[in-house]
Coordinates of N, CA and C in Angstrom, one line a residue:
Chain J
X1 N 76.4 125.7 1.2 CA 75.2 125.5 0.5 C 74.3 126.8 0.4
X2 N 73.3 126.8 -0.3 CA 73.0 127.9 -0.9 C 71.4 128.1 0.4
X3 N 71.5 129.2 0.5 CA 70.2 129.5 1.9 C 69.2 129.5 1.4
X4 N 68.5 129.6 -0.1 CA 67.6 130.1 -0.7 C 66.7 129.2 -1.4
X5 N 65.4 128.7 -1.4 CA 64.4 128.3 -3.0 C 64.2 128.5 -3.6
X6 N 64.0 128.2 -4.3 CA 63.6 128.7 -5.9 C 62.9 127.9 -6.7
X7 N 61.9 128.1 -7.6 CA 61.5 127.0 -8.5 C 62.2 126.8 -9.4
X8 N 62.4 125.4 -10.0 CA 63.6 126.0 -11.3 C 63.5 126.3 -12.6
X9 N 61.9 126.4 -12.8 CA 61.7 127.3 -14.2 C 60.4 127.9 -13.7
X10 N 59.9 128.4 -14.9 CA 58.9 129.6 -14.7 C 59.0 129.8 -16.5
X11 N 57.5 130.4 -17.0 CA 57.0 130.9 -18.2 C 56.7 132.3 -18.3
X12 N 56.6 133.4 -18.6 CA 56.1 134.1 -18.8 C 55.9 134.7 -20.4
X13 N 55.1 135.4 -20.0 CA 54.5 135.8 -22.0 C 55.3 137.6 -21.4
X14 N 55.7 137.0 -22.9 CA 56.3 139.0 -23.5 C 55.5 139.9 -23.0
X15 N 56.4 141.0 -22.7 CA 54.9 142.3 -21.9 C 54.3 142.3 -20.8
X16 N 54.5 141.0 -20.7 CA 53.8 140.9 -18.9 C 54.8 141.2 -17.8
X17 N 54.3 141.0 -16.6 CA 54.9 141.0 -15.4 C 55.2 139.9 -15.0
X18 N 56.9 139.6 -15.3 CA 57.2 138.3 -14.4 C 57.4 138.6 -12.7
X19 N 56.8 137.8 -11.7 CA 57.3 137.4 -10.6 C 58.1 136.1 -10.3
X20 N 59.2 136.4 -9.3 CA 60.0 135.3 -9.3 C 60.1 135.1 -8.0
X21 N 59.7 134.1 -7.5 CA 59.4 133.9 -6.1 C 61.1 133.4 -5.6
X22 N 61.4 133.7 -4.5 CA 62.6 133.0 -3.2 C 62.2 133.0 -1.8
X23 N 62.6 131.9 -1.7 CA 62.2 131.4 -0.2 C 63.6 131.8 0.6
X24 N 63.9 131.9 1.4 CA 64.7 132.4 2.3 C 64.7 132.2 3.9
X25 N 64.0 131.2 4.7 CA 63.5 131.5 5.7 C 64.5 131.3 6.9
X26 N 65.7 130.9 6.6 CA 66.8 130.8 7.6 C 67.7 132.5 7.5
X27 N 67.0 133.5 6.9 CA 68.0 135.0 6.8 C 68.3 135.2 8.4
X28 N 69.2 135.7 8.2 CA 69.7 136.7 9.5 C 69.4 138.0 9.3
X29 N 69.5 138.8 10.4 CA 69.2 140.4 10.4 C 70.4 140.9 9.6
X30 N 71.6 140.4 9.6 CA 72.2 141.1 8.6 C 72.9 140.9 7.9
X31 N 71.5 139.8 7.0 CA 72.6 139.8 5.5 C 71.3 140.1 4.8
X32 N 71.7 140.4 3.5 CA 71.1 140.8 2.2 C 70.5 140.3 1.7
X33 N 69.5 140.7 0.4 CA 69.3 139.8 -0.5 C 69.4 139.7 -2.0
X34 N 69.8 139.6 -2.6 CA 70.7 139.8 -3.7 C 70.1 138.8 -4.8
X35 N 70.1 139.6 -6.0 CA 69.4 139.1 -7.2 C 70.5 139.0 -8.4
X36 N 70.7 138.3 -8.8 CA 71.6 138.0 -10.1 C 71.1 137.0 -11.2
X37 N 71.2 137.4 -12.5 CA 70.6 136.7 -13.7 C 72.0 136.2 -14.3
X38 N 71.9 135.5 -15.1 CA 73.0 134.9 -15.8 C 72.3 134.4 -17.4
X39 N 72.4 135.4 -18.6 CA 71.7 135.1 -20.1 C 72.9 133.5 -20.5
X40 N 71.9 132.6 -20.9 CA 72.7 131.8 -21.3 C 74.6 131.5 -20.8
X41 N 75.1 132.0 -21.8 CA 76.6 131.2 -21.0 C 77.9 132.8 -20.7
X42 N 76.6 133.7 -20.5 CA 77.3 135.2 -20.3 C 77.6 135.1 -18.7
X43 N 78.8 136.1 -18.0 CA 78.6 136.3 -16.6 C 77.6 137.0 -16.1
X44 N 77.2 136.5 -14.6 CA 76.3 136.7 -14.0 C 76.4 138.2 -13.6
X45 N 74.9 138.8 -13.7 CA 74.4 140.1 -14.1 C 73.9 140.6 -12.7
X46 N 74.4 141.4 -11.8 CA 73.8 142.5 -10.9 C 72.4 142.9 -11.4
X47 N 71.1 142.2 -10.3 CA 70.0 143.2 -10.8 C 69.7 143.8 -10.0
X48 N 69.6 143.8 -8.4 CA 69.4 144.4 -6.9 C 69.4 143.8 -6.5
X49 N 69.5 144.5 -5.0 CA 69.3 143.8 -3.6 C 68.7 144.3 -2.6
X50 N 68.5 143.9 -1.6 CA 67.9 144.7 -0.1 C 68.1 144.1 0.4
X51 N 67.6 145.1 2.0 CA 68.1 144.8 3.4 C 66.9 144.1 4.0
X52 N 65.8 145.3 4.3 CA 64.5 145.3 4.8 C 63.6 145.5 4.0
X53 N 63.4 147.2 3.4 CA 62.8 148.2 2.6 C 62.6 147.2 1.0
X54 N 61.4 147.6 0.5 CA 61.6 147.2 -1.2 C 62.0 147.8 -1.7
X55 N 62.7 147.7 -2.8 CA 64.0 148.2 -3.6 C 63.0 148.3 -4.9
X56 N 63.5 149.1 -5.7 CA 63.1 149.5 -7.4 C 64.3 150.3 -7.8
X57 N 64.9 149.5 -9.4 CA 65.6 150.3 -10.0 C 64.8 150.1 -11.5
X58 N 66.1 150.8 -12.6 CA 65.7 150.8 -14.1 C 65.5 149.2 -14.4
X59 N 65.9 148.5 -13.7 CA 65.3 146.8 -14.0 C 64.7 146.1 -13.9
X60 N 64.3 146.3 -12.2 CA 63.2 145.4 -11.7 C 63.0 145.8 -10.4
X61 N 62.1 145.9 -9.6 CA 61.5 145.8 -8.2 C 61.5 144.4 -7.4
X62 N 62.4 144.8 -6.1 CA 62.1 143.7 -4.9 C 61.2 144.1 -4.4
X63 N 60.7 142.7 -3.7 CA 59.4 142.9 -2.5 C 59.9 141.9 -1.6
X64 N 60.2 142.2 -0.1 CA 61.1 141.4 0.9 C 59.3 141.4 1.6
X65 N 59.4 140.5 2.4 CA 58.0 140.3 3.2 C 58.4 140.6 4.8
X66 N 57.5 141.1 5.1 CA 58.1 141.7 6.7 C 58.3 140.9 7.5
X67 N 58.7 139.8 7.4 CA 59.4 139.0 8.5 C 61.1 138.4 7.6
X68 N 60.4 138.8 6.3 CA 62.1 138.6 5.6 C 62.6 137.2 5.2
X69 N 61.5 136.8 5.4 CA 62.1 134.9 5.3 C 61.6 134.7 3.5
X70 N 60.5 135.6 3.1 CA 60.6 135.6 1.5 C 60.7 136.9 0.8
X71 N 60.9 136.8 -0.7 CA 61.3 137.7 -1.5 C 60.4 137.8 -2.7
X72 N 60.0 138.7 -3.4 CA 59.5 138.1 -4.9 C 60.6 139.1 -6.1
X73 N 61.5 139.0 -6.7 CA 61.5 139.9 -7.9 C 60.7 140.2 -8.7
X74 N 60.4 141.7 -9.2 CA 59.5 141.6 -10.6 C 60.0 142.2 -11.6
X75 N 60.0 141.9 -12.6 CA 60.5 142.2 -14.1 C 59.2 142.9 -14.5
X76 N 58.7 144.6 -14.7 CA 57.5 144.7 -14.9 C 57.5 144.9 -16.7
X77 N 57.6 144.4 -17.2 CA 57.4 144.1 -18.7 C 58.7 143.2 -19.4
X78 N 58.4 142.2 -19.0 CA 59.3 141.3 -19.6 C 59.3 141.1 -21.1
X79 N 61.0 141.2 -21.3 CA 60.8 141.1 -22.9 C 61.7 139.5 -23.3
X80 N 61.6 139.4 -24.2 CA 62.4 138.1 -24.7 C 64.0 138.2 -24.5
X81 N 64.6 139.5 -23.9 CA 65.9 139.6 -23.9 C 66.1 139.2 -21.9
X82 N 64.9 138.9 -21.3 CA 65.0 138.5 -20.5 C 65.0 137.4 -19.6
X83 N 65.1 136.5 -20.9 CA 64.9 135.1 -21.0 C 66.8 134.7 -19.9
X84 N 66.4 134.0 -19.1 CA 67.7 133.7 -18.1 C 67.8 132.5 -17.2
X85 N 68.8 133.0 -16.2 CA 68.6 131.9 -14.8 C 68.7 133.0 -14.0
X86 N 67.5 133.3 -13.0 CA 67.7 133.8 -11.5 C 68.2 133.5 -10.9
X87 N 69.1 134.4 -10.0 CA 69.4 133.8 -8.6 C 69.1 134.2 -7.6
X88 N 68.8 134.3 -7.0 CA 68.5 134.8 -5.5 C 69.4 134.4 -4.3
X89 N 70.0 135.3 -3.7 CA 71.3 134.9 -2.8 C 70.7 135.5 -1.8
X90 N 71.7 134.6 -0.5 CA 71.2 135.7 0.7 C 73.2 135.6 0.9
X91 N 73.3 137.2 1.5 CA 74.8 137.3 2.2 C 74.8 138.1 3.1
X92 N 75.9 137.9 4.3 CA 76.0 139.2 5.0 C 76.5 140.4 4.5
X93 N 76.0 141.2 5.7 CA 76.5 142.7 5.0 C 77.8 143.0 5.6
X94 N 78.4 141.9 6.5 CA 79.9 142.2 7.3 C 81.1 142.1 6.1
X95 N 80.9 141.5 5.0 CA 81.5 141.4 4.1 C 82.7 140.4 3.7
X96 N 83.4 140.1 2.9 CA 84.4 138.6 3.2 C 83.1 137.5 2.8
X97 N 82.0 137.6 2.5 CA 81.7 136.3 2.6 C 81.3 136.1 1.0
X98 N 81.8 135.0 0.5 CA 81.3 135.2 -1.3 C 79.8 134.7 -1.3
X99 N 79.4 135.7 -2.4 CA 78.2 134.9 -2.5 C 78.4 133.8 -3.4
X100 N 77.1 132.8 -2.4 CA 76.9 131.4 -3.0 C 75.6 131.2 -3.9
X101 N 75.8 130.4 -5.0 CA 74.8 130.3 -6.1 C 74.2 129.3 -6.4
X102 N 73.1 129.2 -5.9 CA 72.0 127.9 -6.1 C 72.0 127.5 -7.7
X103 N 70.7 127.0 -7.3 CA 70.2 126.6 -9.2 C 69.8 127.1 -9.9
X104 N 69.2 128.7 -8.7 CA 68.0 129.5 -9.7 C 66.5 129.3 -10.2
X105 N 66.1 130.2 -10.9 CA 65.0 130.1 -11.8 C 65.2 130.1 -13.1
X106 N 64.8 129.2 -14.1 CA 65.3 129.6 -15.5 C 63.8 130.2 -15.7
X107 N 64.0 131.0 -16.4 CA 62.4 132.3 -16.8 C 62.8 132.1 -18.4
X108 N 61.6 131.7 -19.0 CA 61.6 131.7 -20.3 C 60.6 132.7 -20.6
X109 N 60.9 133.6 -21.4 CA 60.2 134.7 -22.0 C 59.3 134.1 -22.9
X110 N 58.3 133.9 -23.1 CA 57.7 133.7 -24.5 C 56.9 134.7 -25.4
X111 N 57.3 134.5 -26.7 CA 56.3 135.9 -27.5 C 54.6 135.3 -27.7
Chain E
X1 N 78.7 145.9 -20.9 CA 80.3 145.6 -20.0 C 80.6 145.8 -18.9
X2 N 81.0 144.9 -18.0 CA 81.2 145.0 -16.6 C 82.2 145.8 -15.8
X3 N 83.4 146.0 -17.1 CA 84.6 146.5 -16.4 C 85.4 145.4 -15.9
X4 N 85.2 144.0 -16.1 CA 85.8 143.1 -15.5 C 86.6 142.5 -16.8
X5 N 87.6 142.5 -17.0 CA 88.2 141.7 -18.1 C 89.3 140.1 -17.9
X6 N 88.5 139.3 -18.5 CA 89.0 138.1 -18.8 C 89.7 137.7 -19.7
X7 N 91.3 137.3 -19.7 CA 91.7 136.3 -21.2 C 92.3 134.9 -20.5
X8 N 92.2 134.3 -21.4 CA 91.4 133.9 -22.7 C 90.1 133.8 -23.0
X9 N 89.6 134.2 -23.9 CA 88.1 133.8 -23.7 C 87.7 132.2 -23.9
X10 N 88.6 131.4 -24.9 CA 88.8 129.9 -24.9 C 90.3 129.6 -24.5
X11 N 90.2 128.6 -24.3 CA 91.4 127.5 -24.1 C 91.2 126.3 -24.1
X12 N 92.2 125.5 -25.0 CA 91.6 124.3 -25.0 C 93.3 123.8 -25.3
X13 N 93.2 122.6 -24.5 CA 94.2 122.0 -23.5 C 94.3 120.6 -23.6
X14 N 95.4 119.6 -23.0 CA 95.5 118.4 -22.8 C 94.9 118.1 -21.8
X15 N 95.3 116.6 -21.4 CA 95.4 116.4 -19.9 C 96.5 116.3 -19.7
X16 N 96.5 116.4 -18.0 CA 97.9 116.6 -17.5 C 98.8 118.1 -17.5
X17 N 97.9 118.9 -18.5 CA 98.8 120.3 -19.2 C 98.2 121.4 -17.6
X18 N 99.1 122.3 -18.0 CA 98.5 123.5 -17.2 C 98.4 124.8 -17.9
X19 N 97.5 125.3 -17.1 CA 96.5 127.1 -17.8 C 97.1 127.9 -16.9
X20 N 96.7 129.3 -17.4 CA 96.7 130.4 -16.5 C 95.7 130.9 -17.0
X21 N 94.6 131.5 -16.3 CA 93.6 132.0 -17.0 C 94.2 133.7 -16.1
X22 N 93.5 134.5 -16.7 CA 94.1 135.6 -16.1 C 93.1 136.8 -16.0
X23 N 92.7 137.9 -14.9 CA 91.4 138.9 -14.7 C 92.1 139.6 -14.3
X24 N 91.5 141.3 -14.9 CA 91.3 142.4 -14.5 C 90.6 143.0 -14.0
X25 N 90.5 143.5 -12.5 CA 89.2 143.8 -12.0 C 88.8 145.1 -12.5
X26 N 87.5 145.7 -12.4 CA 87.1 146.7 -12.7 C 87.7 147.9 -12.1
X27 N 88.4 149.3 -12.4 CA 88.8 150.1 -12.2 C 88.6 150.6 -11.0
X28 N 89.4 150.3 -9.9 CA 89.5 150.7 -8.1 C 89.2 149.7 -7.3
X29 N 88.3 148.6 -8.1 CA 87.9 147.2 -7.0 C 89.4 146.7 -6.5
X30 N 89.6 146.4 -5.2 CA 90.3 145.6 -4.4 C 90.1 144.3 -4.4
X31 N 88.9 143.8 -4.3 CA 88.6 142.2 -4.1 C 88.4 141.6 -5.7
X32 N 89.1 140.4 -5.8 CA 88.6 139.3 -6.7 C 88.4 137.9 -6.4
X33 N 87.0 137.6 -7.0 CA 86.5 136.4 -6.7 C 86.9 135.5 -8.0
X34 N 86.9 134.1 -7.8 CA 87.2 133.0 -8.9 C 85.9 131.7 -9.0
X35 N 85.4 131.9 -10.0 CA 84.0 131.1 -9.4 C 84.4 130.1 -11.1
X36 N 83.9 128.8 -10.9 CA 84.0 127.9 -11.4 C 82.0 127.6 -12.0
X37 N 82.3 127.3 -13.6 CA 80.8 126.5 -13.7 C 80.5 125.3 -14.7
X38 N 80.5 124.3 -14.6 CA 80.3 123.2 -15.1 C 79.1 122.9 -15.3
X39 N 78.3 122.0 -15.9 CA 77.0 121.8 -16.5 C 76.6 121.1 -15.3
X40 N 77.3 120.5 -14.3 CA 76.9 119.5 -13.4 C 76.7 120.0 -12.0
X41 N 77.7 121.0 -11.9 CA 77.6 121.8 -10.8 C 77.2 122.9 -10.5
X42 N 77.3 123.3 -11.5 CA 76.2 124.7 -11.6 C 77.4 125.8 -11.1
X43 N 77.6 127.0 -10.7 CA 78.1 128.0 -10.2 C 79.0 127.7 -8.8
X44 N 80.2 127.4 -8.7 CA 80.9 127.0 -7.3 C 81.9 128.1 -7.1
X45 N 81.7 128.8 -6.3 CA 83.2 130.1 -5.7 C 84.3 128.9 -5.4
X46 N 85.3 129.1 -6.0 CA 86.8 128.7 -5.8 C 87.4 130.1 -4.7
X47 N 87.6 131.1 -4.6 CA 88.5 131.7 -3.8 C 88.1 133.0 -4.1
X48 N 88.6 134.1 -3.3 CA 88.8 135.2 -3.0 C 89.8 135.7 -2.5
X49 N 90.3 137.3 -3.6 CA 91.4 137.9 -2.6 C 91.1 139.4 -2.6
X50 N 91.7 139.6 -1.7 CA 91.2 141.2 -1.1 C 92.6 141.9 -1.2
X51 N 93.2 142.9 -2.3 CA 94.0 143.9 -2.1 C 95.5 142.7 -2.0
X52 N 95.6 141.3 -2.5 CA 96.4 140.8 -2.8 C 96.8 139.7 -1.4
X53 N 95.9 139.9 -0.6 CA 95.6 138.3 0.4 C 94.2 137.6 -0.1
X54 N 94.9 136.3 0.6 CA 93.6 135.5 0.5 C 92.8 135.3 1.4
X55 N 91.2 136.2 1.0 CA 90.3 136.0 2.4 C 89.0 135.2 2.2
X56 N 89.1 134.5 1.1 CA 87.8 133.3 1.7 C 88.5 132.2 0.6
X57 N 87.9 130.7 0.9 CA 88.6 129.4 -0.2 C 87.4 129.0 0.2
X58 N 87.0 128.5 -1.3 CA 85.9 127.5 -1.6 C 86.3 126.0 -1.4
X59 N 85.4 125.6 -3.1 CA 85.8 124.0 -3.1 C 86.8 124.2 -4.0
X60 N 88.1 124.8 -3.9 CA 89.3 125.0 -4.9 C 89.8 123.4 -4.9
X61 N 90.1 123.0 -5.9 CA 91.4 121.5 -6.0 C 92.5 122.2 -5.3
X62 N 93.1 121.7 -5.1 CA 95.4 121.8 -4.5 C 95.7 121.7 -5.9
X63 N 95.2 121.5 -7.3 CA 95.8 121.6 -8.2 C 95.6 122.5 -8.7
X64 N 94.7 123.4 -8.0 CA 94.4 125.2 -8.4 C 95.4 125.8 -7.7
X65 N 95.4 127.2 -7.8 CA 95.9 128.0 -7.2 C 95.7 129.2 -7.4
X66 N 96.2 130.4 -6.4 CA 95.6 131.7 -7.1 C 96.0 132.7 -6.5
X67 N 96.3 134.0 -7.3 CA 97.0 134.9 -6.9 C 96.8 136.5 -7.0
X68 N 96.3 137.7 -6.2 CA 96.3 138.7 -6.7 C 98.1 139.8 -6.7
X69 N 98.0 140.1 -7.9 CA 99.6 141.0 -7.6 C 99.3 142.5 -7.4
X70 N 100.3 143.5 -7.0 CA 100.2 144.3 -7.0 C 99.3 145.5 -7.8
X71 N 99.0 145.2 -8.7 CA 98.1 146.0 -9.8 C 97.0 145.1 -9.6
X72 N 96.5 144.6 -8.9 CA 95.1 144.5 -8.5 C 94.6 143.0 -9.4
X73 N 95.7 142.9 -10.7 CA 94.8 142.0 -11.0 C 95.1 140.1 -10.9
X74 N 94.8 139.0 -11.1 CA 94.6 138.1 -10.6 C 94.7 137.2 -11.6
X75 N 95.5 136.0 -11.2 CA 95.9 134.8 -12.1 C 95.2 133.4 -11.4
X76 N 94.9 132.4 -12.0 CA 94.4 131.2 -11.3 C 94.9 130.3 -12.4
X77 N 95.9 129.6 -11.9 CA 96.8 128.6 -11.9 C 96.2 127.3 -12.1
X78 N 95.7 126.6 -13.1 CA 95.4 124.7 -13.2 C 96.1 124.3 -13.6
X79 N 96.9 123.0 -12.9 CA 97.2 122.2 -13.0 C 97.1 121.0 -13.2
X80 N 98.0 120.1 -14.0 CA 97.7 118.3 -13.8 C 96.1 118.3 -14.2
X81 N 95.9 118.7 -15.3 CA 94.1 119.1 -16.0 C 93.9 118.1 -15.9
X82 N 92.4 117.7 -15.6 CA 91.5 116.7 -16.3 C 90.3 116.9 -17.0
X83 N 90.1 115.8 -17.7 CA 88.9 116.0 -18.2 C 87.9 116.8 -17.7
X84 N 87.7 116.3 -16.6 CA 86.4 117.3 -15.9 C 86.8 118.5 -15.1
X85 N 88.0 119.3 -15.4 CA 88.4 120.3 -15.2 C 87.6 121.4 -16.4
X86 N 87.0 120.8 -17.3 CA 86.3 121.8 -18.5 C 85.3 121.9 -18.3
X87 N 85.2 123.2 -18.1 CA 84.1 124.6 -17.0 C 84.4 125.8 -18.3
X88 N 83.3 126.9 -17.6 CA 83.4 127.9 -17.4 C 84.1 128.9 -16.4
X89 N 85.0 129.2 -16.7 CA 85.6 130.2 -15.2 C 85.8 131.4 -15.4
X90 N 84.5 132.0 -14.3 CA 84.7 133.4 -14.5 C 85.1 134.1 -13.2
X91 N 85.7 135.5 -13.4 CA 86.0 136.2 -12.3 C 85.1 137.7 -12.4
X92 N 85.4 137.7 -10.8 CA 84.0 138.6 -10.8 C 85.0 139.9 -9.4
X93 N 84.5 140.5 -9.5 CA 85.5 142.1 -8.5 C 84.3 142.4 -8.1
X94 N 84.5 143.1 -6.4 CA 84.2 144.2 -5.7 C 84.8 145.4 -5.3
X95 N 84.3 146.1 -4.7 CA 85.0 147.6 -4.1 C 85.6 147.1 -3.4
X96 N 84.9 146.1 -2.2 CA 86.0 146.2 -1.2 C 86.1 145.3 -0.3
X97 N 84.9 143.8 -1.1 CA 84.7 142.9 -0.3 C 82.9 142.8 0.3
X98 N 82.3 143.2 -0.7 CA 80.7 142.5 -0.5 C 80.6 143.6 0.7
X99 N 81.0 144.8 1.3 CA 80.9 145.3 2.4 C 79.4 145.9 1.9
X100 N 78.5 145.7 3.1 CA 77.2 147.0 3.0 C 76.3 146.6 1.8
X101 N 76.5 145.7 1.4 CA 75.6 145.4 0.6 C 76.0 145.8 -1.4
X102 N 77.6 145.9 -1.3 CA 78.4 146.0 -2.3 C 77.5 145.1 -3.8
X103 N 78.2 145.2 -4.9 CA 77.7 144.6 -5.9 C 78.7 143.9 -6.4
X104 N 78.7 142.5 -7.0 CA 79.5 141.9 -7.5 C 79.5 142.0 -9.3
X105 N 80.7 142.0 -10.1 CA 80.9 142.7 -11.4 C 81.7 141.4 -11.9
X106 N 80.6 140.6 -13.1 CA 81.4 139.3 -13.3 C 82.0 139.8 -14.8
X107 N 83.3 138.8 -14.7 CA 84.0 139.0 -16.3 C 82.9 138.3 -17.4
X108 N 83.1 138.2 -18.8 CA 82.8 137.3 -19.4 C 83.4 135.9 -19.5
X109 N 83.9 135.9 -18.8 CA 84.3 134.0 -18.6 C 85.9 133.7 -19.6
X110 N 86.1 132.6 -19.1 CA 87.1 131.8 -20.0 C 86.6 130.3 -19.8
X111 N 86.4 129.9 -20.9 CA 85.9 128.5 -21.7 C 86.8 127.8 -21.6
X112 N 87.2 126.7 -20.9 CA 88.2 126.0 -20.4 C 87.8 124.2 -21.2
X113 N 88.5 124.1 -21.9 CA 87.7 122.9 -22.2 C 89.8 121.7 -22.9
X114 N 89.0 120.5 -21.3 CA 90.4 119.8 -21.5 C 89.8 118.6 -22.2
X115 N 90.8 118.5 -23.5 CA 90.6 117.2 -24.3 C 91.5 116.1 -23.7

């Protein structure tokens, strides 16, 4: 079963900043946390992850909370092409373990 | 593009018939994963193989099965189809097994749909 919360949708307006909240509160010290999107009926999309530290790449920004039990993604200008289903995983970093995929967040982009 | 290549992109089948859906992992990945998605169930890992063993099983059927060969890349076997064998199945590769915080690289899927 999947370690994580999520709400299962969410709105945001074009241009803005989506946040995507996950709850997490059973993590261990050493597993991950790992973000994947899935557009409609395409395979599911690497966006980041972290350990401890917040993470930023060319896609989006994690924010892990210092006890680690939540996470927020941010999309800082959401466009309509980022209309999807979040996932938020937790896994170890010992490796062998697949990640498992909740229900997500479906984020509807609106113009 | 992922680097992960899937055929068929459709198939469409009897019951009773059997598939091979078939993945190429992305160029040097060792591991492939076989993840199953249905409208009901949402995203479920069937199996994983690392370098041509099998190191993790999901909720696979015994009428699945699955294999990596020597060239890295990976076949999954349905059999005795049913109706609600019609999913999405996609495969997805790592370097080397989620090690360190690895990234997983999904195909575009094969559309499995048993009449």
């Amino acid at each position: 079963d999947a370690k994580t919360t999520q709400p299962p949708s969410m709105d945001c307006a074009e241009g803005r900043a989506a946040n995507l909240p996950c709850n997490h509160s059973t993590i261990s010290g050493n597993e991950y946390v790992y973000w994947y999107r899935q557009i409609h009926s395409q395979g599911p999309q690497y966006i980041i992850h972290g350990l401890k530290n917040n993470e930023t790449n060319e896609m989006a920004s994690l924010i892990i909370t210092e006890d680690r039990k939540s996470s927020t993604l941010i999309l800082p200008h959401a466009t309509l092409r980022d209309t999807a289903v979040y996932y938020c995983i937790v896994s170890a970093r010992s490796g062998n373990t697949p990640l498992v995929f909740g229900k997500g967040t479906r984020l509807s982009v609106i113009a | 593009d992922s680097g992960v290549t899937q055929t068929p992109k459709h198939l469409i089948t009897a019951t009773g018939q059997r598939v091979t859906l078939r993945c190429s992992p992305r160029s040097g990945d060792l591991s492939v994963y076989w993840y199953q998605q249905s409208l009901d169930q949402g995203l479920q890992f069937l199996i994983q193989y690392y370098n041509g063993e099998e190191r993790a099983k999901g909720n696979i059927l015994e009428r699945f099965s699955a294999q990596q060969f020597p060239d890295l890349h990976s076949e999954l076997n349905l059999s005795s189809l049913e109706l609600g064998d019609s999913a999405l199945y996609f495969c997805a590769s790592s370097a080397r097994g989620l090690l360190k915080g690895e990234k997983l690289f999904f195909g575009s899927g094969t559309q499995l749909s048993v009449l």
